[in-house]
Coordinates of C-alpha atoms in Angstrom, one line a residue:
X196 CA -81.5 -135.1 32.2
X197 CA -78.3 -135.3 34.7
X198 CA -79.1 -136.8 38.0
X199 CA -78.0 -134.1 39.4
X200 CA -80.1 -131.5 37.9
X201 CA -83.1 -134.1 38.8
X202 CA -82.5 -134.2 42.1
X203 CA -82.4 -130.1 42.4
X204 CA -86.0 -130.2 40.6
X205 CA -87.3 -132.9 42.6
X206 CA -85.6 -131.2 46.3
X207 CA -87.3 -127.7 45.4
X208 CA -90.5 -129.1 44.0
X209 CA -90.6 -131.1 47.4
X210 CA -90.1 -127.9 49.1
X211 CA -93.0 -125.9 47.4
X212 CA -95.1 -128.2 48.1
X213 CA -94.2 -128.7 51.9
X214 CA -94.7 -124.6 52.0
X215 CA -98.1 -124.7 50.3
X216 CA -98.9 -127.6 52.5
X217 CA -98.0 -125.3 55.7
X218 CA -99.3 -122.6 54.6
X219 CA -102.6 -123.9 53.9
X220 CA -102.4 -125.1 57.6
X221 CA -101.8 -121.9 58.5
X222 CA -104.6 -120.1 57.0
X223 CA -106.9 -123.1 58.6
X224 CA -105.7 -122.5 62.4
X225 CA -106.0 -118.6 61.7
X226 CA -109.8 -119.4 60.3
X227 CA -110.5 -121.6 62.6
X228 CA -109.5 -119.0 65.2
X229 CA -111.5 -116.3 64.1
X230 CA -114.5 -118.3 63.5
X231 CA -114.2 -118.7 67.5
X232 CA -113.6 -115.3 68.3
X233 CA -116.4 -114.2 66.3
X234 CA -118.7 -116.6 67.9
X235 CA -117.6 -115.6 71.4
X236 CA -118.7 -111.8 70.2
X237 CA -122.1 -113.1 69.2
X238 CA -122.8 -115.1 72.3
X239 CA -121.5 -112.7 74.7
X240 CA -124.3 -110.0 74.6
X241 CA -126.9 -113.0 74.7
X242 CA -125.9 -113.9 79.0
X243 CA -125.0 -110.4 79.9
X244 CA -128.8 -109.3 80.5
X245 CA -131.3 -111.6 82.2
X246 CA -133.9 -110.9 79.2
X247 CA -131.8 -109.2 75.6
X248 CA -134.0 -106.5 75.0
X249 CA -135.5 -108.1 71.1
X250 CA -138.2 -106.3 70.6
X251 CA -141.1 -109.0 70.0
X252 CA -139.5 -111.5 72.5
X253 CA -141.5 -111.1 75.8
X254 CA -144.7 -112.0 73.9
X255 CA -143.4 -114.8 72.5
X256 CA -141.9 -116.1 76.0
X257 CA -145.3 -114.9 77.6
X258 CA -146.5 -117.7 75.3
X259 CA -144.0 -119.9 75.9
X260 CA -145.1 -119.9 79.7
X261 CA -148.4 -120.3 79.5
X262 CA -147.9 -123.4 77.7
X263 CA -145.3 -124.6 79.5
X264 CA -147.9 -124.0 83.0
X265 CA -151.4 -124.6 81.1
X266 CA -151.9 -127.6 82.8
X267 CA -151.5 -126.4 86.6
X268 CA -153.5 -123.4 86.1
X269 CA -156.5 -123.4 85.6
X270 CA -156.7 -119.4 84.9
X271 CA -154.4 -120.0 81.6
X272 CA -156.9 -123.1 80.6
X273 CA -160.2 -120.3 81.3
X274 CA -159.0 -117.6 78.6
X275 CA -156.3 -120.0 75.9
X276 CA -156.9 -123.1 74.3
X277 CA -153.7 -124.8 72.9
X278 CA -154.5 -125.8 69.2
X279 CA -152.2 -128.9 68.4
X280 CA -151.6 -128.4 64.5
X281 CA -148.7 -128.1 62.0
X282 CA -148.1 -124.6 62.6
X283 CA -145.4 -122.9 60.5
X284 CA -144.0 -120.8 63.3
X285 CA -143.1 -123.3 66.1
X286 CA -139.4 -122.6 66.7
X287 CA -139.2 -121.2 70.2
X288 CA -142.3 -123.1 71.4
X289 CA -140.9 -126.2 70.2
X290 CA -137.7 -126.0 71.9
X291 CA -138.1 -123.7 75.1
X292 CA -141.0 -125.2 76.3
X293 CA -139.1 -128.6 77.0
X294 CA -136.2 -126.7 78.2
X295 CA -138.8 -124.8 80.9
X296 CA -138.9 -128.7 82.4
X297 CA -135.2 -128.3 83.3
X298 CA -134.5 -124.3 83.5
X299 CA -136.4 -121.5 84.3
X300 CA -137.4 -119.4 81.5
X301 CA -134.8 -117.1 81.6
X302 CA -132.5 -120.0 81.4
X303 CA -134.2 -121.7 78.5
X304 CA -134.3 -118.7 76.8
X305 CA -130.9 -118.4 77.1
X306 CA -130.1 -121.7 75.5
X307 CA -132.6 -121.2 72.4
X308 CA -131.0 -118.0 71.5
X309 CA -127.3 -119.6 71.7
X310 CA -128.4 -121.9 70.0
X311 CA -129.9 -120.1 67.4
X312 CA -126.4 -118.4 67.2
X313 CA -124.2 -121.1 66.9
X314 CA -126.5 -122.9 64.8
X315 CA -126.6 -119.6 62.3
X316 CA -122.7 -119.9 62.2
X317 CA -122.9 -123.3 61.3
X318 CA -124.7 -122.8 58.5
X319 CA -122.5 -119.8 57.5
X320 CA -119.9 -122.9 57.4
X321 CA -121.6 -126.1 55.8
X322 CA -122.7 -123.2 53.4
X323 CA -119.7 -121.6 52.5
X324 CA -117.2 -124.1 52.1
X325 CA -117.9 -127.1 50.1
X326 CA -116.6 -130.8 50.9
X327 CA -112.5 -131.0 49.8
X328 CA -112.7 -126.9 50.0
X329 CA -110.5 -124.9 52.3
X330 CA -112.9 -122.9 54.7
X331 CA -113.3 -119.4 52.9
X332 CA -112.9 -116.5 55.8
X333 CA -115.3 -114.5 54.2
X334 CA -118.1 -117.1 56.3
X335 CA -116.6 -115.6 59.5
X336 CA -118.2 -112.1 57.7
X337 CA -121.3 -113.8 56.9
X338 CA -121.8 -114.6 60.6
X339 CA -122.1 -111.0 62.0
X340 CA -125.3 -110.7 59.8
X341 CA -127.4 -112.5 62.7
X342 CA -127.1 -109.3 64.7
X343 CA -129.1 -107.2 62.1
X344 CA -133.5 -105.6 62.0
X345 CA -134.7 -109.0 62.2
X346 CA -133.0 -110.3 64.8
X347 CA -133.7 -107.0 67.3
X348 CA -137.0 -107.2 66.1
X349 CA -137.1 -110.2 68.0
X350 CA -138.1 -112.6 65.2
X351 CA -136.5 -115.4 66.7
X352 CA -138.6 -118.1 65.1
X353 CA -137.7 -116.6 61.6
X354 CA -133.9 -116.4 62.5
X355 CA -134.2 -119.9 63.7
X356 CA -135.5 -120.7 60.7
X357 CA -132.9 -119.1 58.6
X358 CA -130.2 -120.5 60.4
X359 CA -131.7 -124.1 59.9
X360 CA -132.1 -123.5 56.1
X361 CA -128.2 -122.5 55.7
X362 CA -127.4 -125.6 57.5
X363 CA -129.5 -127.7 55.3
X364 CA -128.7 -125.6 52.5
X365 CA -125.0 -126.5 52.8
X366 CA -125.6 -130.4 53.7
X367 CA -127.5 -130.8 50.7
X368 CA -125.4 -128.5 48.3
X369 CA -122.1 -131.4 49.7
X370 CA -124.8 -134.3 49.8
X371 CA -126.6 -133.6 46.4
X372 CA -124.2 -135.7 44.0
X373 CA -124.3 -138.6 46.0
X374 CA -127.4 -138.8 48.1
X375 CA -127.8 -141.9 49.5
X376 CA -131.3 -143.1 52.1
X377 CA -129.3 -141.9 55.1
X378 CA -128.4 -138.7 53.7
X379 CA -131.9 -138.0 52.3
X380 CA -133.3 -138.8 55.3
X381 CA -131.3 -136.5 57.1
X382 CA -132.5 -133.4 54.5
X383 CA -136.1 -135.2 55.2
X384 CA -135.9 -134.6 58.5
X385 CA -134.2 -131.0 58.4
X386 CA -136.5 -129.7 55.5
X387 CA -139.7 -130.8 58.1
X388 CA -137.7 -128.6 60.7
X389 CA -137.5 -125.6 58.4
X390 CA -140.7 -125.6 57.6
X391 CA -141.6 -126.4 61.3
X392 CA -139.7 -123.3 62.5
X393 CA -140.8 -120.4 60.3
X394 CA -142.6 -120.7 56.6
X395 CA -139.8 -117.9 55.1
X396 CA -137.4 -120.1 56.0
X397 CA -138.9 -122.9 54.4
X398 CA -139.6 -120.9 51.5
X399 CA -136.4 -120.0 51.0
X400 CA -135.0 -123.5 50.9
X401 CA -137.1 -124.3 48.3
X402 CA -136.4 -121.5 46.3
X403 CA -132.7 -122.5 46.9
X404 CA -132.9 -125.9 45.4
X405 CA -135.1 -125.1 42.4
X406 CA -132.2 -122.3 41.4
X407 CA -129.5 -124.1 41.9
X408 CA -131.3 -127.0 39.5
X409 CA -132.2 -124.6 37.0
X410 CA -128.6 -123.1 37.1
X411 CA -126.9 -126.3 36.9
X412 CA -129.0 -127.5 34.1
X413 CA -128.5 -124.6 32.0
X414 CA -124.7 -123.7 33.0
X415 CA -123.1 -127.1 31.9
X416 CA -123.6 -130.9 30.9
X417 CA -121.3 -131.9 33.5
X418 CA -123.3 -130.2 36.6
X419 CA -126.6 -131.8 35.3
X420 CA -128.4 -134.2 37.6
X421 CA -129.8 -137.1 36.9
X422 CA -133.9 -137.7 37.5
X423 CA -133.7 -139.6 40.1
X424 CA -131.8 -137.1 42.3
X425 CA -134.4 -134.8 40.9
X426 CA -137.1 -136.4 42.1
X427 CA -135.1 -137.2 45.5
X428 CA -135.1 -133.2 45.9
X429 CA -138.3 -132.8 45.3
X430 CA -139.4 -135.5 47.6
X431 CA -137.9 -133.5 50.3
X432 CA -141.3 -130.9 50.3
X433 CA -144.2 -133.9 50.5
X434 CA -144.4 -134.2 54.0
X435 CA -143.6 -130.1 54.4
X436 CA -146.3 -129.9 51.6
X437 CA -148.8 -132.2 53.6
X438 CA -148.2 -130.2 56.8
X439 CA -148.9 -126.9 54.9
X440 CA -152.4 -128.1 53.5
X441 CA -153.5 -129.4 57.0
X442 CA -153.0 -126.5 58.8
X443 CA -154.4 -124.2 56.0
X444 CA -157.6 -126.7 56.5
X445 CA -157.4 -125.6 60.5
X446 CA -156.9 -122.0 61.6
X447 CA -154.7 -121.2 58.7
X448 CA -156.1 -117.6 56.7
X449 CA -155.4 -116.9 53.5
X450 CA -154.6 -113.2 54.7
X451 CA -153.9 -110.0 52.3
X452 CA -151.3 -108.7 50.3
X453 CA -149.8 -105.4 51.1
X454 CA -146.6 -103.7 48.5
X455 CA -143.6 -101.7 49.8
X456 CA -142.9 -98.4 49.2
X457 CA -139.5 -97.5 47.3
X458 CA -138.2 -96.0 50.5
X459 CA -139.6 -98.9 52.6
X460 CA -137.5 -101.4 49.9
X461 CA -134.8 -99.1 50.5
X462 CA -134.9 -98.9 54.5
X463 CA -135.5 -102.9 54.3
X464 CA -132.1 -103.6 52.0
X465 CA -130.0 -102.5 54.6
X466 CA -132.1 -104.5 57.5
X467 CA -128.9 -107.1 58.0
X468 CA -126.4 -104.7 59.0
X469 CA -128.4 -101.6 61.2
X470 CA -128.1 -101.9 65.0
X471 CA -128.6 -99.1 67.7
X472 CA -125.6 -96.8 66.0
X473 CA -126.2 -96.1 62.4
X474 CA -122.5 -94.8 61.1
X475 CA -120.6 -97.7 62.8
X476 CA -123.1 -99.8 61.3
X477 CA -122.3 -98.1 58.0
X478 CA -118.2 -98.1 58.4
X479 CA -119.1 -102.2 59.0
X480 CA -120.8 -102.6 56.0
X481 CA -118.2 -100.2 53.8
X482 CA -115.2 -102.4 55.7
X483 CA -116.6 -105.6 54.9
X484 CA -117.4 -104.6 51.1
X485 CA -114.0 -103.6 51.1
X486 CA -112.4 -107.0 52.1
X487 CA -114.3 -108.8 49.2
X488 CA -112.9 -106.6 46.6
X489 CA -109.7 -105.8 47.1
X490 CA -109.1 -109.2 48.3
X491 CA -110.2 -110.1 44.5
X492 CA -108.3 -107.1 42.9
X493 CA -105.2 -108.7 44.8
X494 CA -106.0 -112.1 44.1
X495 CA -106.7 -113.4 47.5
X496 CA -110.8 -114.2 46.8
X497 CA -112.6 -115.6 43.7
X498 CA -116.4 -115.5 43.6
X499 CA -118.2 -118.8 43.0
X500 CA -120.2 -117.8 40.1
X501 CA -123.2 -119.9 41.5
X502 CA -123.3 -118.8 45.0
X503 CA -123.3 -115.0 43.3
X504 CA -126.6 -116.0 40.9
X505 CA -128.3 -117.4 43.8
X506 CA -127.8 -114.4 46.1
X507 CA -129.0 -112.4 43.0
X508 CA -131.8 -114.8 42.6
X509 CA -132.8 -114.1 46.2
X510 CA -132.6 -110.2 45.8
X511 CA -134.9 -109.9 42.7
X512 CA -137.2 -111.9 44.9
X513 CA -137.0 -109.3 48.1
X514 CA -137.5 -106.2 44.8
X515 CA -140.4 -107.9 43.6
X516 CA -142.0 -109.3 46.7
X517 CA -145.2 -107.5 49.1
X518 CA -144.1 -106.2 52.0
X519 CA -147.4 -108.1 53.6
X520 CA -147.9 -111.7 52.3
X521 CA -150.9 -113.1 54.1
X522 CA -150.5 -112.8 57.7
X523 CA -146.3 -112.1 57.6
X524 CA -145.2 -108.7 57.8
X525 CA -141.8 -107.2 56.9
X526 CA -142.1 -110.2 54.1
X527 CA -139.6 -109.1 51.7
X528 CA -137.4 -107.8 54.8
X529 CA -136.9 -111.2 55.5
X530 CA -135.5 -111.8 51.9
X531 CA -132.5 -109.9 52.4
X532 CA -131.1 -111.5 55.1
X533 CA -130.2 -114.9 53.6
X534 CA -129.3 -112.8 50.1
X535 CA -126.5 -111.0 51.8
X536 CA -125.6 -114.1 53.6
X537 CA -125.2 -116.1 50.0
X538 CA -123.8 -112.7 48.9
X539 CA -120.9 -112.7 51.3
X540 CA -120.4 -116.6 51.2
X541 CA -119.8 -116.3 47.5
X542 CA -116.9 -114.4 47.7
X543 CA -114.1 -117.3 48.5
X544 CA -111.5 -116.0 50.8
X545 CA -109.4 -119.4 51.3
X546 CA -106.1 -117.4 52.3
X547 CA -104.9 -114.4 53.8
X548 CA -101.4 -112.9 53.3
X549 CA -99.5 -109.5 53.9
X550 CA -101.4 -106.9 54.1
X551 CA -104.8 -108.4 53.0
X552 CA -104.4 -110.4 56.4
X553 CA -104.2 -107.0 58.4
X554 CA -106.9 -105.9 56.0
X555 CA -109.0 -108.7 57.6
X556 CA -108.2 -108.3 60.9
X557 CA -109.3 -104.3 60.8
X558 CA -113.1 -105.7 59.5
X559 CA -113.1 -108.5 62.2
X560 CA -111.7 -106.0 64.9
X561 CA -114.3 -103.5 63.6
X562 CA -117.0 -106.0 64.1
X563 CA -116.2 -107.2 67.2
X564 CA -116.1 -103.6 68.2
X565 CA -119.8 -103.2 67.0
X566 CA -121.0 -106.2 69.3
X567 CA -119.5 -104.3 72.6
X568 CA -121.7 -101.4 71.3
X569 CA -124.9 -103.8 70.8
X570 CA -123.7 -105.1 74.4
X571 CA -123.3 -101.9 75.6
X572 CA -126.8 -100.5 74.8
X573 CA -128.5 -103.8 76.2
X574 CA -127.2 -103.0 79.4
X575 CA -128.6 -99.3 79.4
X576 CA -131.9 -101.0 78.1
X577 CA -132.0 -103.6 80.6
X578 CA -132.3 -101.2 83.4
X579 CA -134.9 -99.0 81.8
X580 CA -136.9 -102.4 81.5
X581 CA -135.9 -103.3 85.2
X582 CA -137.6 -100.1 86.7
X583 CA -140.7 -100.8 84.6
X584 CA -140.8 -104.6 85.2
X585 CA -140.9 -103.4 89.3
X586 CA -144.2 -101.3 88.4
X587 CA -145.9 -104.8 87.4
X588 CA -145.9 -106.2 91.0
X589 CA -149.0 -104.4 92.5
X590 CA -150.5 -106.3 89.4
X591 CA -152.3 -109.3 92.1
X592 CA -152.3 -113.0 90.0
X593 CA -154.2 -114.0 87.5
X594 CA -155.3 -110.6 86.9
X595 CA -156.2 -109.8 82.4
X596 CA -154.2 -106.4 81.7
X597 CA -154.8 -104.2 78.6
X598 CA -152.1 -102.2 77.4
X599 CA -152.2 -99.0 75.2
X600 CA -149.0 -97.7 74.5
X601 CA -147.6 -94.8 71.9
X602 CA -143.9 -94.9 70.6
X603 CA -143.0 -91.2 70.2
X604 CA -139.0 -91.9 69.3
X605 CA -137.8 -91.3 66.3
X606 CA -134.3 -92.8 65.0
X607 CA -132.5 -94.2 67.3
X608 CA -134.8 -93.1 70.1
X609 CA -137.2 -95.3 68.6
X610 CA -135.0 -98.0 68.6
X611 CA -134.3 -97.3 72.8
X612 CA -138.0 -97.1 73.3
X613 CA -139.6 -100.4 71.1
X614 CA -138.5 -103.0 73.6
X615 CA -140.2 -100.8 77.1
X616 CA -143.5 -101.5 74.7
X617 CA -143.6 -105.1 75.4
X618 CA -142.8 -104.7 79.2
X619 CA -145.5 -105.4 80.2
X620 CA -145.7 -109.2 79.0
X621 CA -143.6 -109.6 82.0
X622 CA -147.1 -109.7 84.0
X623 CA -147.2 -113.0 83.1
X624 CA -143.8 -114.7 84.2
X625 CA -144.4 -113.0 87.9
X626 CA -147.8 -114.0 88.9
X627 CA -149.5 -116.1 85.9
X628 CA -151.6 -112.5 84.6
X629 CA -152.0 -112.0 81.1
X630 CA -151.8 -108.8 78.7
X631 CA -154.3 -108.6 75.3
X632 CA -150.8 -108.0 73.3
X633 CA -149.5 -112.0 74.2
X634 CA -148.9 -113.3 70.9
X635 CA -151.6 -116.0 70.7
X636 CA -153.4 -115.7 67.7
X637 CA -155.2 -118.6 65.5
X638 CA -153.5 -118.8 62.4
X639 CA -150.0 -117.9 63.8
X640 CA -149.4 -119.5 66.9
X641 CA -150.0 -122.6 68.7
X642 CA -151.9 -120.9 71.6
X643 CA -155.4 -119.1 70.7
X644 CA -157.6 -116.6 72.9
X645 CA -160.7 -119.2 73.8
X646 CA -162.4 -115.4 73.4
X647 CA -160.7 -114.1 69.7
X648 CA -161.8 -109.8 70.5
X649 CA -160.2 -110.3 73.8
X650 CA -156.8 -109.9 71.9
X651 CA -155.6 -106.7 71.3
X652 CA -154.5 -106.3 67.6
X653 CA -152.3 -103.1 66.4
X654 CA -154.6 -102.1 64.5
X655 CA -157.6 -101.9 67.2
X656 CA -155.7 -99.5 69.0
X657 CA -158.5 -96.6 67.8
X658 CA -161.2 -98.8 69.5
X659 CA -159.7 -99.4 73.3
X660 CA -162.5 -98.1 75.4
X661 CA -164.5 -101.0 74.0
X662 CA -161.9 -103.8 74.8
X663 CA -162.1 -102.6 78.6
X664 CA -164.8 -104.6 80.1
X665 CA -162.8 -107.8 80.1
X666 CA -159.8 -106.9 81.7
X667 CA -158.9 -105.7 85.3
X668 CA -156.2 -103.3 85.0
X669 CA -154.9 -101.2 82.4
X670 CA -151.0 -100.4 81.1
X671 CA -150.3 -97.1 79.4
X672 CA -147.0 -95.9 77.9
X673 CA -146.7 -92.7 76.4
X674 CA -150.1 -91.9 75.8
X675 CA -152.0 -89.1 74.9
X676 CA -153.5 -86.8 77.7
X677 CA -157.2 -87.2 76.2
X678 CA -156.7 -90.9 77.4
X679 CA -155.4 -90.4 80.5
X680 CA -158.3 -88.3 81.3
X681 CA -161.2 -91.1 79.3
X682 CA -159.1 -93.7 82.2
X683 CA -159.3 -91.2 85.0
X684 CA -163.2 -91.9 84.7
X685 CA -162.6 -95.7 84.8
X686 CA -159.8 -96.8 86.9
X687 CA -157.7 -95.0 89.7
X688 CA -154.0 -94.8 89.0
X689 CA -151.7 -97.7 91.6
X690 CA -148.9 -97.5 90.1
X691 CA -146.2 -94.7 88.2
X692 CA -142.7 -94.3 86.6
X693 CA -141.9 -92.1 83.9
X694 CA -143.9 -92.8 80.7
X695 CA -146.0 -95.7 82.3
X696 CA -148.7 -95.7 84.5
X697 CA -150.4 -99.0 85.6
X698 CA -154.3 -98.4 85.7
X699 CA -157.0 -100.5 88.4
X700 CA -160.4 -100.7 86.5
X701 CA -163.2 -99.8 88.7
X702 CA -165.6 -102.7 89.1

């Protein structure tokens, strides 16, 4: 070959390779980028409301204080007893609590739901994009799945949970070929705090690891493990294991098991991706699907057949799982979430040109978008909860309250009206009072009524005239004019707004 034809070859090989190089530099700043932008959207809403209206989230922080105050007041040590066992549900007790020594419990509460954010978008990371891989921008879709039924549910120890199994999830998945002590130790460690934070969660892990195994094994020769690394993974569950069989020796119950409708299974599928507006919610979802396939019909995204199997695996678990497992419910609602997660994450966007980069940039716009909504609503939310909170200050400390509410919205009134059910929790954060609904049960959480029928289960709402006797004043939202007139007999209305009325018991 002439040296100068040579030298042409060698000058415009050099070149390709110095454009791939800068391109591929490129498409990391512009990942990089949105990964930040779309983290700023999902921390934003979090500080602009003193308490984010999640539906379940003042019981749990009502919890939270008492145990963070159990030993100064003697009223908390009277009616709760602090039962000091593995507990798979620990999340926000294990982490605001310590955080109440340095912040208030606005503050703290704060922090653990940032965290839980950023530590949900990690995952989405370690997950989607293996060592040596460029960072595939679908996991910058995967992250605006946080913001879904669970999470304004106010399940916050299961979405810690989750996020704490896509983080381990990834490490191992980049760890697993050569795992060395440190490196198990770490997954040790991790797979303790999974199952620590919320048994799904734990659950899911597991299931994770045995798939991925099985697929391995069966797929090809070359992806096969050897025993010892076998062993090593399932190591990781002893102590987890351990944990699970002390506590079920404690308060742990064995429960029921209740099954799903079709239309429940169908109203649960689409849990990740409904908020407070349902057709932005579904332009979201049909935007997003839209980026993974054209993207592969134009040969910008490849799906990693693995990742797709194991988001399969995990949604013929949600078809074929109760809908009530033990004392869990929503149990196969909590499937879907890290399903469309792995979904999502399969998909392998590792670069974005033309006009699949403007393509991209509509979804992530869109998205953003839908997080001013979310924000939006909060704020109208917060100031219904703000007048009601004022209600609760002619409640005098230490005082027991029993609430009886009725939710009469429908759709997306419903959805404006769950969080004023759970106002009245904030009895507890402004003068150390108590209502029945505190989430303290034995069996779920670490703090249990010394008096079990004092608590006021859902289900005992039928048999409230009977739970009276304990309490002092009584809470009513929404309720039925026959009640108002049983309390009339009772108590004496002191205080009013709207649907609430705040009821002293006659003595």
């Amino acid at each position: 070959m002439p040296t100068r034809l040579r030298k042409k070859i060698y000058w415009s090989t050099g070149k390709i390779q110095i454009r791939q190089k800068m391109n591929a530099n490129l498409n990391r700043k512009y990942y990089y980028a949105f990964f930040a932008l779309a983290l700023c959207a999902l921390i934003v809403p979090l500080w602009l409301v003193e308490l984010p209206p999640l539906v379940d989230l003042p019981n749990h922080l009502a919890r939270v204080f008492i145990l963070a105050n159990y030993a100064e007041t003697p009223f908390f040590q009277q009616n709760f007893q602090i039962l000091y066992e593995p507990i798979p549900n620990l999340a926000v007790d294990l982490i605001v609590v310590p955080l109440m020594s340095l912040f208030n419990i606005w503050t703290a509460n704060h922090l653990f739901l940032t965290l839980t954010v950023v530590l949900f978008a990690v995952g989405c990371h370690l997950t989607g994009a293996r060592t040596g891989e460029k960072p595939s921008f679908s996991i910058v879709l995967a992250m605006f799945l946080i913001y879904g039924g669970t999470f304004f549910y106010g399940y916050v120890n299961y979405i810690f949970g989750v996020s704490l199994f896509l983080i381990t999830f990834g490490l191992w998945m980049r760890w697993r070929a050569k795992l060395d002590f440190i490196r198990f130790s770490a997954l040790a460690v991790l797979t303790f705090a999974i199952y620590l934070s919320h048994l799904s969660a734990f659950t899911f892990f597991g299931a994770a690891v045995f798939f991925v195994n099985l697929y391995d094994f069966f797929a090809s020769r070359e992806e096969r493990r050897k025993w010892i690394f076998l062993a090593a993974d399932a190591a990781l569950f002893i102590l987890p294991a351990i944990a699970f069989l002390t506590f079920m020796g404690g308060t742990g119950e064995v429960g029921t098991i209740t099954w799903n409708s079709v239309g429940g299974k169908a109203i649960a599928l689409f849990g990740p991706f409904r908020s407070y507006d349902l057709w932005l919610d579904l332009t979201c979802v049909a935007l997003t699907a839209s980026v993974c396939l054209f993207l592969k019909r134009w040969r910008q995204a490849v799906f990693d057949r693995r990742m797709l199997s194991l988001a399969s695996f995990f949604f013929v678990l949600f078809l074929i799982s109760p809908n009530i497992l033990f004392t869990s419910g929503d149990a196969d609602m909590r499937i879907v979430l890290p399903a469309f997660v792995l979904l999502i994450l399969s998909c392998k966007i590792n670069s974005l040109r033309g006009k699949a980069f403007a393509f991209f940039v509509l979804a992530i716009c869109l998205l953003v978008v839908r997080q001013g909504v979310i924000s939006y609503r909060w704020l109208q939310m917060s100031e219904r909860m703000a007048a009601e909170i004022k209600l609760l200050e002619v409640v005098p400390p230490q005082s027991k309250v029993y609430p009886i509410f009725v939710n009469e919205g429908v759709g997306a009134e419903e959805k404006f009206e769950r969080p004023i059910l759970h106002v009245v929790q904030f009895v507890t954060f402004m003068n150390s009072s108590f209502a029945s609904t505190v989430f303290a049960y034995r069996g779920q959480q670490p703090l249990g009524f010394r008096r079990p029928e004092e608590a006021m289960r859902y289900e005992d709402k039928t048999k409230w005239l009977q739970y009276l006797g304990g309490n002092d004043y009584v809470w009513t939202h929404g309720v039925a004019q026959n009640v108002s007139d049983e309390l009339e007999k009772r108590a004496q209305v002191v205080a009013e707004g709207g649907k609430t009325k705040i009821w002293k018991l006659n003595k």
